[in-house]
Amino acid sequence: MKAIWAMSVSLLPLFGADSSSTLFETQVRPVLASQCYGCHTHTKMGGLRLDSRDAVLKGGNSGPAIVPGDPDNSLLIQAVRRTHAKLKMPPTAKLGDREVQGLEAWVKEGAKWPETPTAAPQTAHTFWAFQPVSKPAAPNTSGTAIDRFVRAKLATQGLHQVKPADKRTLLRRVTFDLIGLPPTPAEVDAFVADHSPQAFAKVVDRLLASPHYGERWGRHWLDLARYSDGDLGASQDTPYPNAYRYRDWVIQAFNNDMPYDTFVKAQLAADLLPEKDREKLLPGLGFYALGPGDDDRVDVTGQVFLGLTVGCAKCHDHKYDPIPTRDFYSLFGVFQSSEKHEFPLAPQSVVDARKAHQDRIQKQKYAIEDFVNKHNTELSEILVHKTSRYMMAAWEHITAKADPVALAAHHKLDEVIIRRMAAYLQATGRDHKFLEPIDQALARKAPREEMQKAADNFQRFLEEIFATRHGMEDRNYVKLGGAAGVRDESTRQWTNLESLPIEKYYVWRDFASDPYKKDFFDFKGGVYFFGAKDKEIDRWLAPEWREHLDNLRAQLAQLEKDLPPPYPFLHTLKDRKKIEDAKIRIRGDAANLGEVAPRRFLQVLSKGEPAPFQHGSGRLELAERIASRDNPLFARVMVNRIWQHHFGQALVGTPSNFGQLGDKPTHPELLDYLAARFIENGWSTKSLHREILLSETYQLSSAIDEKANAVDPANKLLWRANLQKRLDAESLRDTLLMVAGKLDLTAGGPSVKPAADNYRRTVYTLVNRTKPDPELAMFDFPNPNSTAEQRMVTVGPMVRLYFMNSPFVAEQAQALSARLEKLSDDRTRIREAYRILFAREPGDPEVAIGMEYLTGKDRAWPQYVQMLLASAEFSSLN
């Protein structure tokens, strides 16, 4: 299964469900502009241009730059991955992982390159998304206002809606929609038996009042917030120890029906809100504090709150929307004037005591480091005069396979250094050429006399280097003019220093560097370096010095033992001491600065020229401009997201792009009506849920009407309920645990690592940026390195193989079997299994099949239950 998981993860899209144009504008064009256009536009280095799709497909002297749909065989991808034998691009430095992944995803999706629309782009004065929200009157037909808007649209095509869903299907649908769990058999029975006109409304109210509602809808928001419990690292995440406090705040905010405008303001500027509101809203700042830096913050702000791809204006004026580069850097300045901050949830005395103790620990570590470094310096300056002897002993070990222990005893040398020297002489890819005579002698198997001469010459050269750096501080530099220089204790570095000539420094480094500089060979550190780790240095110290070092270590151990426990804190933002506007980075290049962009709101959403922000970073002013009734995008974008999660598709099919390249709304009057209602109801999300869910449109069946299907196969006109292909990763895992009777419904608290004995709801499982959980990734859990506007749905053999082979699924099947065994007979057990898993009674043929399977000599109930769990009906809706 590990291999299957690995294969499935490798096939997952890395950037959510953004449209191809959004992917290109946010992940591809900025990289090409900042990293490639300097050499691959008009100059055509290597015969290659990268400023149009035709040019990229044509390629240069080495052939086509890309193969659409096949990143692995695309020269461009091989070059930026640096896996190509000759092409390593950009030549100056490797692209970041995220940039490479963006290019890979673009090529895999067909390398679509949006062209300028043939029609002139609509301006801010005419484009629908920038017009004020109105509240149109619903057409005079039957049903709720929502139904009247939908049916009027259908009537223009001569179409009608299908019949309502049966009560069991409807209950299962709304229960998963609102709390992410299936209804229990008792809840199904109660709803089926309730024939009152308010039966469904009572169900909706019960589910909205459930604490599990916030867990479900909070997770939708966490997709947008690119929530994770750690920061992306080279091989593993750097933990955010209190990230869960933001997650729990989001969940509670949904449960409390916090007004959406307050919810958003808190995530932008809780620290700047009035003091009476501040304490309960501060955790919301995790939206930004738990993510990447300023560029990402501008992009996420635009996409999540405004439905605009503001990030496309980083390198140039937006190609399609009225967002100039100046606007990008106006917002960039707001976030550049803010910084991450740990807000303590403990008395100041507790905070001060821990920090003071940590300072004492750090000073003790410095004392040990200085002592060890001093003796390492002295030791290396002694050992350098034995370099020729060690090289010759290593030569015997290499050429004659002589035992280093015997060589050490015979030559009165150190066995460890002999082994290190042998490894060094056999290493390849050095950063200097001063060992070439010895390398050549070893390669030719030269006689002892020639090797001895080469070793003696190298020793004299090495002694000269060590003499040159005599008296040097921090072991990497030579003092200028013999001046003492000044040591900065915050950086542990000396000022007024000059480094050795680079290649000579590399020689010194290979012999005397500490293990934290670079791993050169199979051992850690320089040939003559013996550090504090594993007490390597101890055997070289005289008794008094060794006793002193032991005392220093003992004191450190006691200090670490006495360290007060960590105090709780929130990951937040605060304004920097130095507030300043950003300068425009021409073509996105931080080294090529243009004019200043005053911190202010987007021009397209302002009446006239936007006024510069005046207070601190400007985050609070930005929050108030975003979460304003006058902002035509704010309510529309959130209403569209809520509609999307209830119907499986949004009214605007690109939920994070309401711009020129985004989809136009299928029902613009309905979208504005709901946005106006959202505002009228005080930004209440639960009121919006009720209005949507109590419509007859939401309660339709997924039956097929042949006429409607021929006219509108994508169901954009909402003539039926959309068939949900599969439950999302969290609902699927939680449901498996729930039907097995093992789901732990404990709410909140620190995230729990993915493990066989983790029975918490999946929203409380640790989210890792660097190493995503493979089981969740298989079921399209979003990549937390970027905002995810909607979940992908991957359907294929991997999913079926998972249900057939997963130990986790088998464990839940065993547990459910044990529950069913308490019933009287197999027929009763089969019926109860269907009620638990599918919220319905089985048909007679289904009972007969079950009985036939179970009449064998083994009565394989766990296998039978696992087969039911693997069915499409269990893992899907409608």
Tab-separated table of C-alpha atoms in Angstrom, residues 372-387 390 417 462-463 466-467 469 472 475 508-513 526-530 537 540:
chain	number	residue	atom	x	y	z
A	372	VAL	CA	35.667	23.355	22.217
A	373	ASN	CA	36.473	25.646	19.280
A	374	LYS	CA	39.532	27.025	21.024
A	375	HIS	CA	40.930	23.536	21.613
A	376	ASN	CA	39.974	22.428	18.107
A	377	THR	CA	41.924	25.354	16.712
A	378	GLU	CA	44.954	24.430	18.782
A	379	LEU	CA	44.594	20.738	17.906
A	380	SER	CA	44.349	21.366	14.155
A	381	GLU	CA	47.414	23.637	14.282
A	382	ILE	CA	49.348	20.774	15.883
A	383	LEU	CA	48.023	18.059	13.591
A	384	VAL	CA	48.768	20.040	10.425
A	385	HIS	CA	52.484	19.336	11.007
A	386	LYS	CA	51.718	15.585	10.769
A	387	THR	CA	49.809	15.865	7.495
A	390	TYR	CA	48.855	10.812	7.906
A	417	ILE	CA	42.353	10.535	11.358
A	462	LEU	CA	48.920	23.550	4.337
A	463	GLU	CA	51.270	24.873	7.031
A	466	PHE	CA	47.467	27.830	8.744
A	467	ALA	CA	50.278	30.325	9.378
A	469	ARG	CA	45.382	32.601	9.350
A	472	MET	CA	42.188	34.424	13.278
A	475	ARG	CA	38.238	30.214	12.295
A	508	TRP	CA	41.510	24.967	5.279
A	509	ARG	CA	37.816	24.138	5.525
A	510	ASP	CA	38.447	20.529	4.424
A	511	PHE	CA	40.863	20.050	7.298
A	512	ALA	CA	39.591	22.204	10.152
A	513	SER	CA	35.905	23.026	9.617
A	526	GLY	CA	37.119	18.501	8.573
A	527	VAL	CA	39.850	15.854	8.746
A	528	TYR	CA	41.306	17.408	11.905
A	529	PHE	CA	38.040	18.551	13.460
A	530	PHE	CA	36.869	16.936	16.704
A	537	ILE	CA	37.192	16.236	21.500
A	540	TRP	CA	42.480	14.930	23.069
